[in-house]
C-alpha positions as YAML, in Angstrom:
chain: A
units: angstrom
residues:
- id: 1
  name: UNK
  ca: [44.67, 4.74, -153.64]
- id: 2
  name: UNK
  ca: [48.28, 3.06, -153.66]
- id: 3
  name: UNK
  ca: [48.81, 4.57, -151.94]
- id: 4
  name: UNK
  ca: [46.49, 4.01, -149.13]
- id: 5
  name: UNK
  ca: [46.82, 0.24, -149.84]
- id: 6
  name: UNK
  ca: [50.61, 0.20, -148.95]
- id: 7
  name: UNK
  ca: [50.23, 2.24, -145.88]
- id: 8
  name: UNK
  ca: [47.46, -0.43, -145.17]
- id: 9
  name: UNK
  ca: [49.65, -3.17, -145.87]
- id: 10
  name: UNK
  ca: [52.92, -1.80, -143.64]
- id: 11
  name: UNK
  ca: [51.01, -1.35, -140.07]
- id: 12
  name: UNK
  ca: [48.95, -5.22, -141.01]
- id: 13
  name: UNK
  ca: [52.65, -6.98, -140.21]
- id: 14
  name: UNK
  ca: [52.92, -5.98, -136.85]
- id: 15
  name: UNK
  ca: [49.08, -6.47, -136.46]
- id: 16
  name: UNK
  ca: [49.52, -9.99, -137.84]
- id: 17
  name: UNK
  ca: [52.06, -11.14, -135.94]
- id: 18
  name: UNK
  ca: [49.82, -10.65, -133.43]
- id: 19
  name: UNK
  ca: [46.97, -12.05, -134.13]
- id: 20
  name: UNK
  ca: [47.07, -14.88, -137.04]
- id: 21
  name: UNK
  ca: [50.02, -15.92, -138.01]
- id: 22
  name: UNK
  ca: [52.11, -15.97, -134.59]
- id: 23
  name: UNK
  ca: [49.64, -17.74, -133.46]
- id: 24
  name: UNK
  ca: [49.88, -21.22, -135.55]
- id: 25
  name: UNK
  ca: [53.98, -21.09, -134.11]
- id: 26
  name: UNK
  ca: [52.92, -20.89, -130.50]
- id: 27
  name: UNK
  ca: [51.12, -23.26, -129.96]
- id: 28
  name: UNK
  ca: [53.85, -26.07, -130.91]
- id: 29
  name: UNK
  ca: [56.36, -24.44, -128.89]
- id: 30
  name: UNK
  ca: [53.47, -24.08, -126.31]
- id: 31
  name: UNK
  ca: [52.75, -28.80, -127.23]
- id: 32
  name: UNK
  ca: [55.99, -29.64, -126.02]
- id: 33
  name: UNK
  ca: [55.95, -27.35, -122.95]
- id: 34
  name: UNK
  ca: [52.41, -29.36, -121.65]
- id: 35
  name: UNK
  ca: [53.48, -32.59, -122.91]
- id: 36
  name: UNK
  ca: [57.28, -31.91, -120.88]
- id: 37
  name: UNK
  ca: [55.04, -31.17, -117.69]
- id: 38
  name: UNK
  ca: [53.02, -34.55, -118.30]
- id: 39
  name: UNK
  ca: [55.88, -36.13, -118.93]
- id: 40
  name: UNK
  ca: [57.30, -34.60, -115.80]
- id: 41
  name: UNK
  ca: [54.33, -35.50, -113.90]
- id: 42
  name: UNK
  ca: [54.13, -38.91, -114.61]
- id: 43
  name: UNK
  ca: [57.82, -39.66, -114.12]
- id: 44
  name: UNK
  ca: [57.96, -38.04, -111.07]
- id: 45
  name: UNK
  ca: [54.90, -39.22, -108.70]
- id: 46
  name: UNK
  ca: [56.31, -36.68, -105.75]
- id: 47
  name: UNK
  ca: [53.53, -34.21, -104.88]
- id: 48
  name: UNK
  ca: [49.74, -35.83, -106.81]
- id: 49
  name: UNK
  ca: [50.68, -39.79, -105.97]
- id: 50
  name: UNK
  ca: [51.78, -39.29, -101.89]
- id: 51
  name: UNK
  ca: [48.35, -38.01, -101.26]
- id: 52
  name: UNK
  ca: [46.24, -41.09, -102.39]
- id: 53
  name: UNK
  ca: [49.59, -43.53, -100.60]
- id: 54
  name: UNK
  ca: [49.00, -41.89, -97.27]
- id: 55
  name: UNK
  ca: [45.17, -41.97, -97.22]
- id: 56
  name: UNK
  ca: [45.20, -45.41, -98.25]
- id: 57
  name: UNK
  ca: [47.63, -46.14, -95.63]
- id: 58
  name: UNK
  ca: [45.57, -44.32, -93.13]
- id: 59
  name: UNK
  ca: [42.48, -45.41, -94.61]
- id: 60
  name: UNK
  ca: [43.67, -48.86, -94.92]
- id: 61
  name: UNK
  ca: [41.87, -50.32, -91.39]
- id: 62
  name: UNK
  ca: [38.55, -51.92, -92.44]
- id: 63
  name: UNK
  ca: [37.04, -50.20, -89.83]
- id: 64
  name: UNK
  ca: [38.18, -47.34, -90.07]
- id: 65
  name: UNK
  ca: [36.34, -46.52, -93.79]
- id: 66
  name: UNK
  ca: [33.36, -48.82, -92.36]
- id: 67
  name: UNK
  ca: [33.23, -45.46, -89.54]
- id: 68
  name: UNK
  ca: [34.54, -42.37, -91.59]
- id: 69
  name: UNK
  ca: [34.93, -42.69, -95.03]
- id: 70
  name: UNK
  ca: [35.91, -39.78, -95.59]
- id: 71
  name: UNK
  ca: [38.56, -38.93, -92.86]
- id: 72
  name: UNK
  ca: [41.05, -36.57, -91.91]
- id: 73
  name: UNK
  ca: [44.89, -37.14, -90.78]
- id: 74
  name: UNK
  ca: [44.09, -36.34, -87.11]
- id: 75
  name: UNK
  ca: [40.19, -38.64, -87.49]
- id: 76
  name: UNK
  ca: [42.30, -41.35, -87.87]
- id: 77
  name: UNK
  ca: [44.88, -40.90, -85.84]
- id: 78
  name: UNK
  ca: [41.83, -40.59, -83.19]
- id: 79
  name: UNK
  ca: [39.94, -43.71, -84.51]
- id: 80
  name: UNK
  ca: [43.67, -45.57, -84.73]
- id: 81
  name: UNK
  ca: [43.78, -44.69, -80.89]
- id: 82
  name: UNK
  ca: [40.22, -46.88, -80.57]
- id: 83
  name: UNK
  ca: [41.17, -49.38, -82.11]
- id: 84
  name: UNK
  ca: [44.26, -49.53, -79.97]
- id: 85
  name: UNK
  ca: [42.60, -49.01, -76.44]
- id: 86
  name: UNK
  ca: [39.37, -51.76, -77.43]
- id: 87
  name: UNK
  ca: [42.62, -54.16, -78.37]
- id: 88
  name: UNK
  ca: [43.57, -53.18, -74.81]
- id: 89
  name: UNK
  ca: [40.61, -53.91, -72.53]
- id: 90
  name: UNK
  ca: [40.66, -57.22, -73.25]
- id: 91
  name: UNK
  ca: [43.35, -57.31, -70.11]
- id: 92
  name: UNK
  ca: [40.73, -55.83, -68.38]
- id: 93
  name: UNK
  ca: [39.09, -58.82, -67.90]
- id: 94
  name: UNK
  ca: [41.62, -61.41, -67.52]
- id: 95
  name: UNK
  ca: [42.05, -58.96, -64.36]
- id: 96
  name: UNK
  ca: [38.93, -59.41, -63.17]
- id: 97
  name: UNK
  ca: [38.92, -63.33, -63.81]
- id: 98
  name: UNK
  ca: [42.02, -63.50, -61.50]
- id: 99
  name: UNK
  ca: [39.99, -61.87, -58.66]
- id: 100
  name: UNK
  ca: [36.49, -63.89, -58.35]
- id: 101
  name: UNK
  ca: [39.48, -66.82, -58.35]
- id: 102
  name: UNK
  ca: [41.38, -64.97, -54.86]
- id: 103
  name: UNK
  ca: [37.93, -64.12, -53.26]
- id: 104
  name: UNK
  ca: [37.02, -67.81, -54.25]
- id: 105
  name: UNK
  ca: [39.35, -68.98, -51.77]
- id: 106
  name: UNK
  ca: [39.11, -66.70, -49.14]
- id: 107
  name: UNK
  ca: [35.24, -67.26, -48.82]
- id: 108
  name: UNK
  ca: [35.19, -69.56, -47.73]
- id: 109
  name: UNK
  ca: [37.28, -69.65, -44.52]
- id: 110
  name: UNK
  ca: [33.87, -68.37, -43.15]
- id: 111
  name: UNK
  ca: [32.54, -71.78, -41.81]
- id: 112
  name: UNK
  ca: [29.74, -72.15, -39.84]
- id: 113
  name: UNK
  ca: [29.92, -71.53, -36.44]
- id: 114
  name: UNK
  ca: [31.27, -73.89, -33.68]
- id: 115
  name: UNK
  ca: [27.22, -73.40, -32.11]
- id: 116
  name: UNK
  ca: [24.90, -74.94, -34.78]
- id: 117
  name: UNK
  ca: [23.85, -78.29, -34.66]
- id: 118
  name: UNK
  ca: [26.17, -81.44, -36.11]
- id: 119
  name: UNK
  ca: [29.30, -78.83, -36.17]
- id: 120
  name: UNK
  ca: [30.94, -80.18, -33.25]
- id: 121
  name: UNK
  ca: [30.41, -83.32, -34.81]
- id: 122
  name: UNK
  ca: [31.86, -83.03, -37.71]
- id: 123
  name: UNK
  ca: [35.32, -81.32, -36.33]
- id: 124
  name: UNK
  ca: [35.33, -84.08, -34.24]
- id: 125
  name: UNK
  ca: [35.14, -87.09, -36.46]
- id: 126
  name: UNK
  ca: [37.34, -84.24, -38.87]
- id: 127
  name: UNK
  ca: [40.64, -84.70, -35.98]
- id: 128
  name: UNK
  ca: [40.34, -88.14, -35.78]
- id: 129
  name: UNK
  ca: [40.79, -89.11, -39.03]
- id: 130
  name: UNK
  ca: [43.90, -86.39, -40.03]
- id: 131
  name: UNK
  ca: [45.58, -86.90, -36.00]
- id: 132
  name: UNK
  ca: [45.94, -90.24, -34.13]
- id: 133
  name: UNK
  ca: [47.31, -88.49, -31.75]
- id: 134
  name: UNK
  ca: [44.41, -85.58, -31.58]
- id: 135
  name: UNK
  ca: [42.20, -87.89, -31.51]
- id: 136
  name: UNK
  ca: [43.59, -90.33, -28.15]
- id: 137
  name: UNK
  ca: [41.95, -87.06, -26.42]
- id: 138
  name: UNK
  ca: [38.79, -86.85, -28.30]
- id: 139
  name: UNK
  ca: [38.11, -90.02, -27.05]
- id: 140
  name: UNK
  ca: [38.92, -89.65, -22.89]
- id: 141
  name: UNK
  ca: [38.06, -86.58, -22.95]
- id: 142
  name: UNK
  ca: [34.43, -85.12, -23.45]
- id: 143
  name: UNK
  ca: [33.38, -83.06, -26.42]
- id: 144
  name: UNK
  ca: [33.30, -78.75, -26.30]
- id: 145
  name: UNK
  ca: [30.40, -77.07, -26.07]
- id: 146
  name: UNK
  ca: [30.17, -73.38, -27.04]
- id: 147
  name: UNK
  ca: [27.11, -71.84, -26.38]
- id: 148
  name: UNK
  ca: [27.77, -68.38, -25.37]
- id: 149
  name: UNK
  ca: [25.52, -65.41, -27.66]
- id: 150
  name: UNK
  ca: [26.55, -62.16, -25.42]
- id: 151
  name: UNK
  ca: [26.60, -59.22, -28.26]
- id: 152
  name: UNK
  ca: [30.69, -58.74, -29.25]
- id: 153
  name: UNK
  ca: [30.62, -55.00, -28.28]
- id: 154
  name: UNK
  ca: [30.07, -56.75, -24.41]
- id: 155
  name: UNK
  ca: [32.81, -59.76, -24.82]
- id: 156
  name: UNK
  ca: [35.24, -57.21, -25.99]
- id: 157
  name: UNK
  ca: [34.51, -54.64, -23.57]
- id: 158
  name: UNK
  ca: [34.43, -57.45, -20.95]
- id: 159
  name: UNK
  ca: [37.92, -58.61, -22.63]
- id: 160
  name: UNK
  ca: [39.58, -55.67, -22.03]
- id: 161
  name: UNK
  ca: [38.66, -55.36, -18.35]
- id: 162
  name: UNK
  ca: [39.80, -58.47, -16.73]
- id: 163
  name: UNK
  ca: [43.27, -57.70, -18.67]
- id: 164
  name: UNK
  ca: [45.97, -58.13, -16.45]
- id: 165
  name: UNK
  ca: [43.86, -58.94, -13.71]
- id: 166
  name: UNK
  ca: [43.23, -61.85, -11.60]
- id: 167
  name: UNK
  ca: [40.13, -63.53, -12.43]
- id: 168
  name: UNK
  ca: [38.21, -62.06, -8.38]
- id: 169
  name: UNK
  ca: [39.60, -58.59, -9.37]
- id: 170
  name: UNK
  ca: [38.92, -58.98, -13.01]
- id: 171
  name: UNK
  ca: [34.53, -60.05, -12.22]
- id: 172
  name: UNK
  ca: [34.89, -57.80, -8.89]
- id: 173
  name: UNK
  ca: [35.61, -54.57, -11.30]
- id: 174
  name: UNK
  ca: [33.19, -55.81, -13.92]
- id: 175
  name: UNK
  ca: [30.03, -56.62, -12.11]
- id: 176
  name: UNK
  ca: [30.64, -52.36, -10.72]
- id: 177
  name: UNK
  ca: [30.89, -51.62, -14.30]
- id: 178
  name: UNK
  ca: [27.33, -52.97, -15.52]
- id: 179
  name: UNK
  ca: [25.52, -51.76, -12.91]
- id: 180
  name: UNK
  ca: [27.71, -48.12, -13.67]
- id: 181
  name: UNK
  ca: [25.80, -48.49, -17.32]
- id: 182
  name: UNK
  ca: [22.68, -49.99, -15.59]
- id: 183
  name: UNK
  ca: [22.98, -53.34, -15.94]
- id: 184
  name: UNK
  ca: [24.81, -55.90, -19.45]
- id: 185
  name: UNK
  ca: [22.20, -54.65, -22.12]
- id: 186
  name: UNK
  ca: [23.08, -51.18, -21.49]
- id: 187
  name: UNK
  ca: [26.21, -51.93, -21.65]
- id: 188
  name: UNK
  ca: [26.78, -49.77, -25.68]
- id: 189
  name: UNK
  ca: [29.29, -47.60, -27.38]
- id: 190
  name: UNK
  ca: [27.24, -44.51, -26.67]
- id: 191
  name: UNK
  ca: [26.95, -45.21, -22.78]
- id: 192
  name: UNK
  ca: [30.10, -46.27, -22.52]
- id: 193
  name: UNK
  ca: [31.31, -42.21, -23.61]
- id: 194
  name: UNK
  ca: [29.25, -40.63, -21.41]
- id: 195
  name: UNK
  ca: [31.05, -41.93, -18.33]
- id: 196
  name: UNK
  ca: [33.74, -39.95, -17.17]
- id: 197
  name: UNK
  ca: [37.48, -41.70, -16.38]
- id: 198
  name: UNK
  ca: [36.83, -40.12, -13.31]
- id: 199
  name: UNK
  ca: [33.88, -42.40, -12.48]
- id: 200
  name: UNK
  ca: [35.50, -45.83, -14.37]
- id: 201
  name: UNK
  ca: [38.78, -44.68, -11.40]
- id: 202
  name: UNK
  ca: [36.29, -45.15, -9.06]
- id: 203
  name: UNK
  ca: [34.76, -48.38, -9.94]
- id: 204
  name: UNK
  ca: [38.94, -49.38, -10.49]
- id: 205
  name: UNK
  ca: [39.01, -49.29, -14.26]
- id: 206
  name: UNK
  ca: [42.76, -48.20, -14.70]
- id: 207
  name: UNK
  ca: [43.82, -44.26, -17.05]
- id: 208
  name: UNK
  ca: [44.83, -46.72, -19.80]
- id: 209
  name: UNK
  ca: [42.18, -49.05, -19.54]
- id: 210
  name: UNK
  ca: [39.30, -46.47, -19.85]
- id: 211
  name: UNK
  ca: [41.33, -44.82, -22.92]
- id: 212
  name: UNK
  ca: [40.63, -48.81, -24.42]
- id: 213
  name: UNK
  ca: [36.89, -48.92, -23.48]
- id: 214
  name: UNK
  ca: [36.26, -45.28, -25.28]
- id: 215
  name: UNK
  ca: [38.55, -46.26, -28.43]
- id: 216
  name: UNK
  ca: [36.69, -48.96, -28.74]
- id: 217
  name: UNK
  ca: [32.92, -47.43, -28.43]
- id: 218
  name: UNK
  ca: [34.26, -44.51, -30.53]
- id: 219
  name: UNK
  ca: [35.31, -46.41, -33.02]
- id: 220
  name: UNK
  ca: [31.37, -48.27, -32.81]
- id: 221
  name: UNK
  ca: [30.46, -44.54, -32.33]
- id: 222
  name: UNK
  ca: [31.81, -44.41, -35.76]
- id: 223
  name: UNK
  ca: [30.67, -46.98, -38.13]
- id: 224
  name: UNK
  ca: [34.14, -48.04, -38.25]
- id: 225
  name: UNK
  ca: [32.73, -51.22, -36.29]
- id: 226
  name: UNK
  ca: [29.55, -53.15, -35.17]
- id: 227
  name: UNK
  ca: [28.16, -55.77, -34.27]
- id: 228
  name: UNK
  ca: [26.73, -57.05, -37.53]
- id: 229
  name: UNK
  ca: [29.90, -55.85, -39.04]
- id: 230
  name: UNK
  ca: [32.20, -58.28, -36.21]
- id: 231
  name: UNK
  ca: [29.76, -61.21, -37.35]
- id: 232
  name: UNK
  ca: [29.77, -61.23, -40.89]
- id: 233
  name: UNK
  ca: [33.85, -60.65, -41.25]
- id: 234
  name: UNK
  ca: [35.91, -63.16, -42.52]
- id: 235
  name: UNK
  ca: [38.83, -64.60, -39.82]
- id: 236
  name: UNK
  ca: [41.70, -61.71, -41.71]
- id: 237
  name: UNK
  ca: [39.92, -59.26, -41.84]
- id: 238
  name: UNK
  ca: [38.27, -59.15, -38.52]
- id: 239
  name: UNK
  ca: [41.53, -59.83, -37.03]
- id: 240
  name: UNK
  ca: [42.95, -56.81, -39.02]
- id: 241
  name: UNK
  ca: [40.23, -54.66, -37.53]
- id: 242
  name: UNK
  ca: [39.83, -55.13, -34.25]
- id: 243
  name: UNK
  ca: [43.83, -54.98, -33.86]
- id: 244
  name: UNK
  ca: [43.11, -51.92, -34.65]
- id: 245
  name: UNK
  ca: [41.58, -50.84, -31.22]
- id: 246
  name: UNK
  ca: [43.79, -49.88, -28.45]
- id: 247
  name: UNK
  ca: [44.46, -52.60, -25.93]
- id: 248
  name: UNK
  ca: [42.93, -55.78, -27.82]
- id: 249
  name: UNK
  ca: [46.11, -57.82, -28.63]
- id: 250
  name: UNK
  ca: [46.28, -61.28, -31.27]
- id: 251
  name: UNK
  ca: [45.35, -62.66, -28.11]
- id: 252
  name: UNK
  ca: [42.64, -60.75, -26.97]
- id: 253
  name: UNK
  ca: [41.07, -61.59, -30.49]
- id: 254
  name: UNK
  ca: [41.78, -64.71, -30.97]
- id: 255
  name: UNK
  ca: [39.73, -65.50, -27.87]
- id: 256
  name: UNK
  ca: [37.13, -63.49, -28.70]
- id: 257
  name: UNK
  ca: [36.81, -65.30, -32.27]
- id: 258
  name: UNK
  ca: [36.94, -68.88, -30.82]
- id: 259
  name: UNK
  ca: [34.45, -68.02, -27.03]
- id: 260
  name: UNK
  ca: [31.99, -65.45, -28.34]
- id: 261
  name: UNK
  ca: [31.53, -65.78, -33.04]
- id: 262
  name: UNK
  ca: [32.41, -69.67, -32.51]
- id: 263
  name: UNK
  ca: [34.74, -69.00, -35.32]
- id: 264
  name: UNK
  ca: [36.02, -72.89, -36.29]
- id: 265
  name: UNK
  ca: [39.36, -72.12, -37.48]
- id: 266
  name: UNK
  ca: [41.47, -70.44, -35.18]
- id: 267
  name: UNK
  ca: [44.67, -70.97, -33.88]
- id: 268
  name: UNK
  ca: [46.11, -69.21, -31.00]
- id: 269
  name: UNK
  ca: [49.89, -69.86, -31.45]
- id: 270
  name: UNK
  ca: [50.43, -66.84, -29.09]
- id: 271
  name: UNK
  ca: [48.20, -68.58, -25.69]
- id: 272
  name: UNK
  ca: [50.23, -70.69, -23.02]
- id: 273
  name: UNK
  ca: [48.36, -73.34, -22.96]
- id: 274
  name: UNK
  ca: [48.10, -73.66, -26.43]
- id: 275
  name: UNK
  ca: [51.49, -74.22, -26.64]
- id: 276
  name: UNK
  ca: [52.38, -75.96, -23.75]
- id: 277
  name: UNK
  ca: [50.05, -78.43, -25.56]
- id: 278
  name: UNK
  ca: [51.38, -79.00, -28.35]
- id: 279
  name: UNK
  ca: [54.78, -79.52, -26.64]
- id: 280
  name: UNK
  ca: [53.13, -82.24, -24.84]
- id: 281
  name: UNK
  ca: [50.75, -83.79, -27.78]
- id: 282
  name: UNK
  ca: [54.13, -84.33, -30.13]
- id: 283
  name: UNK
  ca: [56.95, -84.55, -26.87]
- id: 284
  name: UNK
  ca: [58.63, -81.66, -27.70]
- id: 285
  name: UNK
  ca: [61.99, -80.73, -26.28]
- id: 286
  name: UNK
  ca: [60.45, -76.78, -25.58]
- id: 287
  name: UNK
  ca: [57.55, -74.35, -26.38]
- id: 288
  name: UNK
  ca: [56.75, -75.10, -30.51]
- id: 289
  name: UNK
  ca: [57.39, -70.99, -30.92]
- id: 290
  name: UNK
  ca: [54.08, -69.52, -33.52]
- id: 291
  name: UNK
  ca: [55.35, -70.69, -37.39]
- id: 292
  name: UNK
  ca: [56.32, -74.09, -35.96]
- id: 293
  name: UNK
  ca: [52.62, -74.13, -34.44]
- id: 294
  name: UNK
  ca: [51.60, -72.59, -37.98]
- id: 295
  name: UNK
  ca: [53.03, -76.30, -39.27]
- id: 296
  name: UNK
  ca: [52.43, -78.52, -36.67]
- id: 297
  name: UNK
  ca: [48.72, -77.72, -36.44]
- id: 298
  name: UNK
  ca: [47.76, -77.20, -40.09]
- id: 299
  name: UNK
  ca: [46.62, -80.59, -40.60]
- id: 300
  name: UNK
  ca: [44.12, -79.76, -37.82]
- id: 301
  name: UNK
  ca: [42.17, -76.84, -40.48]
- id: 302
  name: UNK
  ca: [39.58, -76.10, -40.89]
- id: 303
  name: UNK
  ca: [38.74, -76.92, -37.32]
- id: 304
  name: UNK
  ca: [41.55, -75.39, -35.37]
- id: 305
  name: UNK
  ca: [39.61, -74.16, -32.75]
- id: 306
  name: UNK
  ca: [38.82, -77.53, -31.44]
- id: 307
  name: UNK
  ca: [42.09, -78.77, -31.56]
- id: 308
  name: UNK
  ca: [43.01, -75.80, -29.27]
- id: 309
  name: UNK
  ca: [39.81, -76.64, -26.83]
- id: 310
  name: UNK
  ca: [41.98, -79.91, -26.89]
- id: 311
  name: UNK
  ca: [45.05, -78.84, -26.03]
- id: 312
  name: UNK
  ca: [43.57, -76.75, -22.64]
- id: 313
  name: UNK
  ca: [42.00, -79.51, -21.73]
- id: 314
  name: UNK
  ca: [45.40, -81.89, -21.96]
- id: 315
  name: UNK
  ca: [47.32, -79.39, -20.39]
- id: 316
  name: UNK
  ca: [44.86, -78.95, -17.45]
- id: 317
  name: UNK
  ca: [44.69, -83.42, -17.20]
- id: 318
  name: UNK
  ca: [48.20, -83.79, -16.79]
- id: 319
  name: UNK
  ca: [48.49, -84.65, -12.80]
- id: 320
  name: UNK
  ca: [52.53, -84.18, -13.02]
- id: 321
  name: UNK
  ca: [52.30, -80.52, -14.24]
- id: 322
  name: UNK
  ca: [50.04, -78.25, -12.05]
- id: 323
  name: UNK
  ca: [52.26, -74.90, -12.28]
- id: 324
  name: UNK
  ca: [50.84, -76.01, -16.89]
- id: 325
  name: UNK
  ca: [48.22, -77.08, -16.68]
- id: 326
  name: UNK
  ca: [47.28, -73.74, -13.99]
- id: 327
  name: UNK
  ca: [48.76, -71.60, -16.65]
- id: 328
  name: UNK
  ca: [46.39, -72.99, -19.24]
- id: 329
  name: UNK
  ca: [43.32, -72.15, -17.26]
- id: 330
  name: UNK
  ca: [44.38, -68.82, -16.24]
- id: 331
  name: UNK
  ca: [44.95, -68.16, -19.91]
- id: 332
  name: UNK
  ca: [42.05, -69.71, -22.01]
- id: 333
  name: UNK
  ca: [39.74, -67.93, -19.38]
- id: 334
  name: UNK
  ca: [40.78, -64.82, -20.73]
- id: 335
  name: UNK
  ca: [42.83, -63.31, -17.71]
- id: 336
  name: UNK
  ca: [46.35, -63.93, -18.61]
- id: 337
  name: UNK
  ca: [46.88, -62.35, -22.42]
- id: 338
  name: UNK
  ca: [50.71, -62.94, -24.42]
- id: 339
  name: UNK
  ca: [49.91, -59.51, -25.81]
- id: 340
  name: UNK
  ca: [49.79, -57.00, -23.50]
- id: 341
  name: UNK
  ca: [50.66, -53.76, -24.74]
- id: 342
  name: UNK
  ca: [53.89, -52.37, -22.81]
- id: 343
  name: UNK
  ca: [54.91, -55.40, -20.97]
- id: 344
  name: UNK
  ca: [57.63, -57.93, -21.18]
- id: 345
  name: UNK
  ca: [57.43, -61.32, -21.78]
- id: 346
  name: UNK
  ca: [59.58, -61.89, -17.79]
- id: 347
  name: UNK
  ca: [56.78, -59.17, -16.74]
- id: 348
  name: UNK
  ca: [53.83, -61.99, -18.07]
- id: 349
  name: UNK
  ca: [55.39, -64.77, -16.44]
- id: 350
  name: UNK
  ca: [56.14, -62.66, -13.13]
- id: 351
  name: UNK
  ca: [51.98, -61.87, -13.45]
- id: 352
  name: UNK
  ca: [51.31, -65.25, -14.32]
- id: 353
  name: UNK
  ca: [53.29, -66.81, -11.02]
- id: 354
  name: UNK
  ca: [51.41, -64.36, -9.03]
- id: 355
  name: UNK
  ca: [48.12, -65.49, -10.32]
- id: 356
  name: UNK
  ca: [49.16, -68.94, -9.74]
- id: 357
  name: UNK
  ca: [48.70, -68.26, -6.24]
- id: 358
  name: UNK
  ca: [44.31, -68.63, -6.54]
- id: 359
  name: UNK
  ca: [42.24, -71.68, -6.41]
- id: 360
  name: UNK
  ca: [42.27, -72.52, -10.47]
- id: 361
  name: UNK
  ca: [38.53, -74.46, -11.51]
- id: 362
  name: UNK
  ca: [38.35, -77.06, -13.66]
- id: 363
  name: UNK
  ca: [38.16, -75.61, -17.37]
- id: 364
  name: UNK
  ca: [35.62, -77.70, -18.44]
- id: 365
  name: UNK
  ca: [33.37, -73.94, -18.52]
- id: 366
  name: UNK
  ca: [36.08, -72.56, -21.10]
- id: 367
  name: UNK
  ca: [35.63, -68.25, -21.39]
- id: 368
  name: UNK
  ca: [32.44, -69.26, -19.75]
- id: 369
  name: UNK
  ca: [33.50, -66.14, -16.85]
- id: 370
  name: UNK
  ca: [34.66, -63.91, -20.20]
- id: 371
  name: UNK
  ca: [32.95, -64.40, -23.26]
- id: 372
  name: UNK
  ca: [30.08, -66.41, -22.69]
...
């Protein structure tokens, strides 16, 4: 019994060291270790507090917290991009606000046609008030008339056929051309495209003019131009579009705008008659250049077409300048263009002198033979 108890007591110390007695000493050793860890955690907020700080920074905007309270970093960045985009969008309305003002400045350029009742009287009243020298001419000449009503395609075709030709020769070719199309009502893009170059050559139309007619008809046929579009376009757009047609220069466009569409504010700065009239009116030593024409006649706006009409009449009525009057009549009647393709200024003057041999009618029916 005693030996047995002694035997049991000898193994007990190792068991007791593992289970009952050793545990008390380790707990005090473990407790300081845990306290040290807690102290380290509180003294070194490197890992645990960093995440809340980042989350706080990303979720700080009120808009992001309201939309996504539990958002990831990628979602927060995306939400910031949306906010930035919303802040940049107000720049677009600012541009949109500027564009309408610019268009509002260009839109009033299209005024009522001069053929509208009362427009000629308004134009004369304006010109008298802004230019006393022009008021003298207005008092000494009858008022202009703008009553032609030809379709735009027919008027443009007619202007091409009369280019670089005397009045009689142009009228003869135009009459044969109209007969070939079956009358003026038959002068449409489809009919012109159906004519062969040989048919046009037989009636006196050159190969170059035939190409001009085909180009005009093709632009109508493709929808680039139409009579309705031509009538509704503003002056600047119309000038740009018609200048794209082969054989139609700035002078032809200006004449078309004045005498076919009756646009009130067109100044043909390349027209010899208008330039000569401005030279005589303001007593200049030489013909004014186009830039000078814009400056001198700027006061006539928005009725520069009527002012140009009186320049033709002024040159015509100058008895001491028969050559200038004849030139003005020819040019203003659409026979001689100052912007013909492939023709130098010297050639234009020589051609003009040859055409002056023909009898010149009064320009009371200005533009009637070509544009009316």
